[in-house]
Structures are given as C-alpha cells and as structure tokens.
PDB file of C-alpha atoms in Angstrom:
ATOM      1  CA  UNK W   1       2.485 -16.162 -15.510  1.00 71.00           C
ATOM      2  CA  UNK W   2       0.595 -12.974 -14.133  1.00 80.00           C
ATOM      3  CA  UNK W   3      -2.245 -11.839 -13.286  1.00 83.00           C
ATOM      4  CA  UNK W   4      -3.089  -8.463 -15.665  1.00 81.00           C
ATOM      5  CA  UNK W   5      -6.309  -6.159 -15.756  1.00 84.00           C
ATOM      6  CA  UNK W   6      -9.626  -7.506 -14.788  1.00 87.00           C
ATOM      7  CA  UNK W   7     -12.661  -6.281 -15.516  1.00 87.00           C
ATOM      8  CA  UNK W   8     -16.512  -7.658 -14.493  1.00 87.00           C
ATOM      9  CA  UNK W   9     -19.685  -7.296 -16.256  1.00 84.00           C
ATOM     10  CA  UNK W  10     -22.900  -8.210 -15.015  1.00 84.00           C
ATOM     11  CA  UNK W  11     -22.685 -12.025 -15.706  1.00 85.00           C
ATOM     12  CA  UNK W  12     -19.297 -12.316 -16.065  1.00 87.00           C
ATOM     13  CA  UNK W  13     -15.365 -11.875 -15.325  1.00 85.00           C
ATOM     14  CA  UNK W  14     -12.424 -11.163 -17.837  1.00 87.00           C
ATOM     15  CA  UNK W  15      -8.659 -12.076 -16.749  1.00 86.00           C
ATOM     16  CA  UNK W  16      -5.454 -10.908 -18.435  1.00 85.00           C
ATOM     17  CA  UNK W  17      -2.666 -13.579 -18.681  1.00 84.00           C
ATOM     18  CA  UNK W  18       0.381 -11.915 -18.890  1.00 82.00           C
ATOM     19  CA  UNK W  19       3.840 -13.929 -19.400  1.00 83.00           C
ATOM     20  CA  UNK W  20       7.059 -13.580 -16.998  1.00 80.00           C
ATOM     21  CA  UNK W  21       8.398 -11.632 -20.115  1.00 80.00           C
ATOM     22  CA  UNK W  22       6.400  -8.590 -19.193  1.00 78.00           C
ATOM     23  CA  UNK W  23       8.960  -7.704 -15.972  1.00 75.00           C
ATOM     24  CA  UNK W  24      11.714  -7.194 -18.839  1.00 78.00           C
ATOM     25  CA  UNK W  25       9.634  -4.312 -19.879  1.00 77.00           C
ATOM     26  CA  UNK W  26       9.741  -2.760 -15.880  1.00 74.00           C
ATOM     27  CA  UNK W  27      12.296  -0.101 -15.300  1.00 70.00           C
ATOM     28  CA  UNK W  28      14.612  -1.443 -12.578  1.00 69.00           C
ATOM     29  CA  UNK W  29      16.392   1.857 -12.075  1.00 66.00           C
ATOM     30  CA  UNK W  30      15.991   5.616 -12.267  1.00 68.00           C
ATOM     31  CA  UNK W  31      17.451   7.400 -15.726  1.00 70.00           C
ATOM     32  CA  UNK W  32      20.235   9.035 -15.703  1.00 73.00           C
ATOM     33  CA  UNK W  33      21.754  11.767 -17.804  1.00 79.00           C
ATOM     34  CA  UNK W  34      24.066  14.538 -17.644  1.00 82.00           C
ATOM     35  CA  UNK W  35      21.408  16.940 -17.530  1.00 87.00           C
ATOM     36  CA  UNK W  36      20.069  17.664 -14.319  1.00 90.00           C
ATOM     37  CA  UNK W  37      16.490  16.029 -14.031  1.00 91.00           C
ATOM     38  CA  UNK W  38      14.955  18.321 -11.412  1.00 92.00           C
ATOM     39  CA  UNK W  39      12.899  21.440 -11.493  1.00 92.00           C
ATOM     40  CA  UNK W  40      14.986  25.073 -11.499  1.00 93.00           C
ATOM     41  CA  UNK W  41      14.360  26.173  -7.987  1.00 92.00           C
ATOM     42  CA  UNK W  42      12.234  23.285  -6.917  1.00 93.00           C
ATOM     43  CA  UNK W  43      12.613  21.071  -3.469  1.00 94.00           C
ATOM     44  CA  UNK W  44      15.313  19.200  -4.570  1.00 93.00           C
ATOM     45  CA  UNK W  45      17.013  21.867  -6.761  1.00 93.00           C
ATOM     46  CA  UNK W  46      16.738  24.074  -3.739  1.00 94.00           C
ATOM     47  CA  UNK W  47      17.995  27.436  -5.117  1.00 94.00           C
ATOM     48  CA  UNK W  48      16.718  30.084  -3.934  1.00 94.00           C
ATOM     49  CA  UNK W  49      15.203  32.306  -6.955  1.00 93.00           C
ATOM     50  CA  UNK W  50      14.229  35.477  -5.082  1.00 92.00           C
ATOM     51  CA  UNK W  51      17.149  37.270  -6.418  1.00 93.00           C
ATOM     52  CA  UNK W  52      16.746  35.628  -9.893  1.00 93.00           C
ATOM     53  CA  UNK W  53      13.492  37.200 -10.733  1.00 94.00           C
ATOM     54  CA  UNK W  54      12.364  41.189 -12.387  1.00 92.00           C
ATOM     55  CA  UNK W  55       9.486  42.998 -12.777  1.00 94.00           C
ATOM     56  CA  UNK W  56       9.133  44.881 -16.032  1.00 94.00           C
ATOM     57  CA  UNK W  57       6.939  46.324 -18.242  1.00 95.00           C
ATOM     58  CA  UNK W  58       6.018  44.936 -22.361  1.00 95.00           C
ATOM     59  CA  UNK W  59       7.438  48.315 -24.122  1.00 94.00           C
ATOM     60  CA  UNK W  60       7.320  46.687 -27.448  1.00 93.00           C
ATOM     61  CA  UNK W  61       5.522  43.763 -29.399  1.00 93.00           C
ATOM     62  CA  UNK W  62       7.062  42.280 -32.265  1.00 93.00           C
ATOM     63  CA  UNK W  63       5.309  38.853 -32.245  1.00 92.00           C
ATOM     64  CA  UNK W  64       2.955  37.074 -30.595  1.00 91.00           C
ATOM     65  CA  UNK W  65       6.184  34.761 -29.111  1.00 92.00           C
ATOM     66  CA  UNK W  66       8.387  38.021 -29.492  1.00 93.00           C
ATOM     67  CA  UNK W  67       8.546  41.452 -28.038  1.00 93.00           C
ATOM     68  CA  UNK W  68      10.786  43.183 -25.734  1.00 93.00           C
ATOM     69  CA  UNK W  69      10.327  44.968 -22.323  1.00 93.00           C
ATOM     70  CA  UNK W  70      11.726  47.601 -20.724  1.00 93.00           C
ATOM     71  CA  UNK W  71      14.623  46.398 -18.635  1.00 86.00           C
ATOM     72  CA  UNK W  72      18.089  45.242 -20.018  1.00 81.00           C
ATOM     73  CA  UNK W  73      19.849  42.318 -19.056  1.00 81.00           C
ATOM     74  CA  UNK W  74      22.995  40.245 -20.612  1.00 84.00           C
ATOM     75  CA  UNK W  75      22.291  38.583 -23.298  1.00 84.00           C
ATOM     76  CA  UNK W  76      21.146  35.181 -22.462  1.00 86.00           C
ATOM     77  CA  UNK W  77      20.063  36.268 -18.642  1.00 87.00           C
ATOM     78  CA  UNK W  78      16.740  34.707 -19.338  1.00 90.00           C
ATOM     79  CA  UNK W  79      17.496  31.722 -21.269  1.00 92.00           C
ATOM     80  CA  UNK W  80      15.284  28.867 -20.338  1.00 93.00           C
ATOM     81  CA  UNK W  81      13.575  31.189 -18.266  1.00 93.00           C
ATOM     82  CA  UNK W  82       9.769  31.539 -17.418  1.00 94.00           C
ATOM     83  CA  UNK W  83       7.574  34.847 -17.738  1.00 94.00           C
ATOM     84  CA  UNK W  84       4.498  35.454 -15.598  1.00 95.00           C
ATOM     85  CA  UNK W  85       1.875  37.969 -17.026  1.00 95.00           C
ATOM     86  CA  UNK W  86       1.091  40.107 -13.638  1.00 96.00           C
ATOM     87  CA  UNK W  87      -1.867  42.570 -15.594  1.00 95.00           C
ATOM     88  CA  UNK W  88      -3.406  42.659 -18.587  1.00 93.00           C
ATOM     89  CA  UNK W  89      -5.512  39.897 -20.690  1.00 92.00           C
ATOM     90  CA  UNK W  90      -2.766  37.185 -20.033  1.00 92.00           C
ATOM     91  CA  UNK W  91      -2.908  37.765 -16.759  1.00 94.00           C
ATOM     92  CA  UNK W  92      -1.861  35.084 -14.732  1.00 94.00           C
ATOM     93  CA  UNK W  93      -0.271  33.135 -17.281  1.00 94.00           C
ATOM     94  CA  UNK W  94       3.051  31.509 -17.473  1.00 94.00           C
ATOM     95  CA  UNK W  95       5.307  30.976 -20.608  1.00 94.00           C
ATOM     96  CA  UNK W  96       8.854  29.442 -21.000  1.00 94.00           C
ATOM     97  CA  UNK W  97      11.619  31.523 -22.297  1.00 94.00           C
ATOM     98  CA  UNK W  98      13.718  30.107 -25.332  1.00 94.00           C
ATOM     99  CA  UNK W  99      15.832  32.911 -24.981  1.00 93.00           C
ATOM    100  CA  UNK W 100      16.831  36.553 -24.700  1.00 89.00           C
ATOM    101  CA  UNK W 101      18.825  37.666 -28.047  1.00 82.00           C
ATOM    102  CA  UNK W 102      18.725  41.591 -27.337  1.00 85.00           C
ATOM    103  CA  UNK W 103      19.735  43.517 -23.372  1.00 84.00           C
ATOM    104  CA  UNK W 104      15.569  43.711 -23.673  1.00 89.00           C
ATOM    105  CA  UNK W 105      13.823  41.254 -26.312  1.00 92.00           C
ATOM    106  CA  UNK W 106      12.681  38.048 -25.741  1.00 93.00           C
ATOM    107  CA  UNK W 107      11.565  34.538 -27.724  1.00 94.00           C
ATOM    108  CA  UNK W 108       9.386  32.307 -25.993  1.00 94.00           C
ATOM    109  CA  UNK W 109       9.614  28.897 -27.353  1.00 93.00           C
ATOM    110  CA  UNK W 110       5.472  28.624 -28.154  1.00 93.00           C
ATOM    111  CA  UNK W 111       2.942  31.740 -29.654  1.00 91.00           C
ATOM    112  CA  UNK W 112       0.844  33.373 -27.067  1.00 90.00           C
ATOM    113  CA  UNK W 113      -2.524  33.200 -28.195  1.00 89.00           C
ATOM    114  CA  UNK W 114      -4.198  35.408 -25.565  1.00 88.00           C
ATOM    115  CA  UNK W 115      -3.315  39.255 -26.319  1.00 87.00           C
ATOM    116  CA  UNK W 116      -0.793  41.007 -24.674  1.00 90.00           C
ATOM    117  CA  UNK W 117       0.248  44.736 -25.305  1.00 92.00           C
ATOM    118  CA  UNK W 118       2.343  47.431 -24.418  1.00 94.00           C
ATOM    119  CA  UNK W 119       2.337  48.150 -20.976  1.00 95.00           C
ATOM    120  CA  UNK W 120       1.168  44.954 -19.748  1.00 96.00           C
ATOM    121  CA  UNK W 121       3.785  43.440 -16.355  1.00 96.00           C
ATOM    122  CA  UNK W 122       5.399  40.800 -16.373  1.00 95.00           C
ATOM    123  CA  UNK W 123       7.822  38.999 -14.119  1.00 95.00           C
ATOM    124  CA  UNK W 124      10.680  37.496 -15.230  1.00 94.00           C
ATOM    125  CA  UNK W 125      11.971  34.149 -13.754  1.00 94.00           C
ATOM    126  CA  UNK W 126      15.978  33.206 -14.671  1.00 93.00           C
ATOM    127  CA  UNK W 127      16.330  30.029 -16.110  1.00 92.00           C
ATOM    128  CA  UNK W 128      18.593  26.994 -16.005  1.00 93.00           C
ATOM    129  CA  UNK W 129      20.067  24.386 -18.796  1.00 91.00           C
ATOM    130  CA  UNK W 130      20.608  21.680 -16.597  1.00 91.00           C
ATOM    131  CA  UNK W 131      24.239  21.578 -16.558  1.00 90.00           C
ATOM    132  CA  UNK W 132      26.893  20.711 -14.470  1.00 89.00           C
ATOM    133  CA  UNK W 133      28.364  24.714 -14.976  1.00 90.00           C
ATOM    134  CA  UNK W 134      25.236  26.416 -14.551  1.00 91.00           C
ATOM    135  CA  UNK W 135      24.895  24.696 -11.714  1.00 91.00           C
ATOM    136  CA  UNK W 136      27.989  26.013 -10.117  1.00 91.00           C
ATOM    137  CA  UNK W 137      27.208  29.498 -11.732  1.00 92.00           C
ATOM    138  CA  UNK W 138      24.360  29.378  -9.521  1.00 93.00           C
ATOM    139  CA  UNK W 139      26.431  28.190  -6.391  1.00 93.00           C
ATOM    140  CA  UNK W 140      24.158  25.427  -6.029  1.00 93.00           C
ATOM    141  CA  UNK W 141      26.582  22.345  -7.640  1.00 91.00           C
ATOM    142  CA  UNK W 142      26.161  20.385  -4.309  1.00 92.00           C
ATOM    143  CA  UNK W 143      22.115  19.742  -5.010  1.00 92.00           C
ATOM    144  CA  UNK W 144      23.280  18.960  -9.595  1.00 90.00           C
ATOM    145  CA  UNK W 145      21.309  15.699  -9.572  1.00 89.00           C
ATOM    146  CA  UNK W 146      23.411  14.409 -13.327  1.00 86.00           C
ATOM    147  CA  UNK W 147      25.482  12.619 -13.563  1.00 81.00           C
ATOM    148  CA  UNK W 148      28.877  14.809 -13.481  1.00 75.00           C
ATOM    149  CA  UNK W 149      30.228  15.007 -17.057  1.00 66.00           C
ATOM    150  CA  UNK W 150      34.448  15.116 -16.074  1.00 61.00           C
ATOM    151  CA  UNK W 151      35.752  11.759 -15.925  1.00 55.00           C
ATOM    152  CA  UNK W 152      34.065   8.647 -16.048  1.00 54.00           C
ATOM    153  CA  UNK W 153      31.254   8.069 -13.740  1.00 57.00           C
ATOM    154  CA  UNK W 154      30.031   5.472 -15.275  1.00 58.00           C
ATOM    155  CA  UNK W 155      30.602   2.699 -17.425  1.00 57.00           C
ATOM    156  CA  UNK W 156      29.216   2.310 -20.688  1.00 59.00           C
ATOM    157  CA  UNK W 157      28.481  -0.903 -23.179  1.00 61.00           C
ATOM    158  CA  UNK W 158      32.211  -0.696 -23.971  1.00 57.00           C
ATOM    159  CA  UNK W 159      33.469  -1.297 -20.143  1.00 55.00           C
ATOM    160  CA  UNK W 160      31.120  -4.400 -20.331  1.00 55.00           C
ATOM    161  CA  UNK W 161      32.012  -5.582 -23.799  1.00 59.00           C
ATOM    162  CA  UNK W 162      35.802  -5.262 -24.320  1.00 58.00           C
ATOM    163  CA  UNK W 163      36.648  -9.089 -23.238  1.00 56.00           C
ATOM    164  CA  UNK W 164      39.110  -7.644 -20.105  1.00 54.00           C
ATOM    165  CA  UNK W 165      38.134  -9.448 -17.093  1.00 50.00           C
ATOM    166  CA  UNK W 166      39.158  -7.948 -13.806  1.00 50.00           C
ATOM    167  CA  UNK W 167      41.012 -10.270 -11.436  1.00 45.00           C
ATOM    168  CA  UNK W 168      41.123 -10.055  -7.755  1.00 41.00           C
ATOM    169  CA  UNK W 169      43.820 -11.140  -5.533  1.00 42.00           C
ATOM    170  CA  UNK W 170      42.766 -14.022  -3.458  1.00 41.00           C
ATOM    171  CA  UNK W 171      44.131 -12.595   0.550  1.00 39.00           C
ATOM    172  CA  UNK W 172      44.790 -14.450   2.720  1.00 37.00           C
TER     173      UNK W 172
END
C-alpha cells in the first residue's frame, strides 16, 4: 500500500491507507486531441497577434452579449475571438467572442453584466478554433500542438483489438 493524507491534532495522528489500485487512477500521459491544446498567441502557440487585433468604437447595443461596432470585417473575422473594453464602465474587462454574424455585430458567448454603451472602445483580438487549417491560415502550422487529423497518427482500440499480430523477420 501507500501512504495518503495525514493530518495531526493535538494528541494525535491520522494516516490514509491507500491500495496499489490508486496508481491506475494517475494519468501516465498527456491528452491528446485534434484540437490544438494551447493558448491563441501564447508561448507555445507563438503567433504573433499584433496584426490580428482593432480598435473600434460600440456604435450600437442590441444586447447585453450583442451589439455591433463601428468597423467591418468578414464575417467570422472574430470568431473565437476576445474583446477588451479600453473606456467606459467595463473598462478593463475581457470577454470571449462566440462569433461575428454581421461585417460589424458581434455575440459574445456569456451576458455582460457591467454596462456598456455607445461610444465606449474596445479592442478586438482575432480568434482561433484550434484546428489543423486555421493553423496554417495563420502561417503558424509548424507550432499546431494536435494531433494532425490526415492519415492515421495514431492507433485506436481497433489497431489493438483486431486479432492481426505483426511478425518480424528474424535477421541474421
């Protein structure tokens, strides 16, 4: 067995037992997933999101998780993105974009409970999905940290389970 938690009170000690069974319940390796895991623009991302990012100006407030501003984009330009309130009450907040469904409205994916009006600034940050291709829309494919979706990179239950067994040629 193991030694768990112990704790001490004035007159006495408390030991948890735990059984070899517990290191089934330890990950041995780091996830994996198709989606990359890291951060849009962070140190192991690495893009640079200088470019990637717009001031503008709230010119029109439909909810209090929609409105629009006052520069157009593409449709979709700011999916997954991030807004930054630069003046007004929100000031210094941040909020994830769901998405951009107009050149110049926005959704964010939770209410914004602190009021925000016409006129207030806001930066815009681009997002990312996480994908293989947005990744190499970006130009930044060589730091994608999924596992690449083409072809198969890895084997699933069925490689282990299908009864084949691989033989090797004995050299000599």
């Amino acid at each position: 067995g193991r030694v768990g938690q112990i704790s001490r009170t004035d007159s006495n000690y408390q030991m948890e037992l735990r059984s070899n069974a517990v290191l089934l319940n330890q990950g041995v390796s780091k996830k994996t997933s198709t989606r990359c895991p890291y951060a849009f623009g962070d140190n192991k991302c690495k893009k640079d999101l200088t470019n990637l990012k717009l001031i503008a100006n709230i010119s029109n407030v439909i909810t209090n998780r929609r409105f629009q501003v006052n520069q157009a984009a593409n449709i979709g330009d700011w999916n997954e993105g991030v807004i930054e309130f630069l003046t007004g009450e929100s000031q210094g907040q941040k909020f994830d974009i769901y998405r951009n469904t107009t050149a110049n409205g926005i959704e964010l994916y939770n209410p914004i409970f602190t009021p925000y009006a016409v006129g207030d600034v806001v930066r815009l940050t681009r997002g990312c999905n996480k994908t293989q291709v947005a990744c190499r829309n970006y130009g930044n494919i060589i730091n994608f940290g999924g596992i690449p979706s083409g072809g198969n990179w890895m084997p699933g239950a069925d490689f282990y389970t299908s009864g084949t067994v691989q033989r090797y040629r004995d050299w000599e």
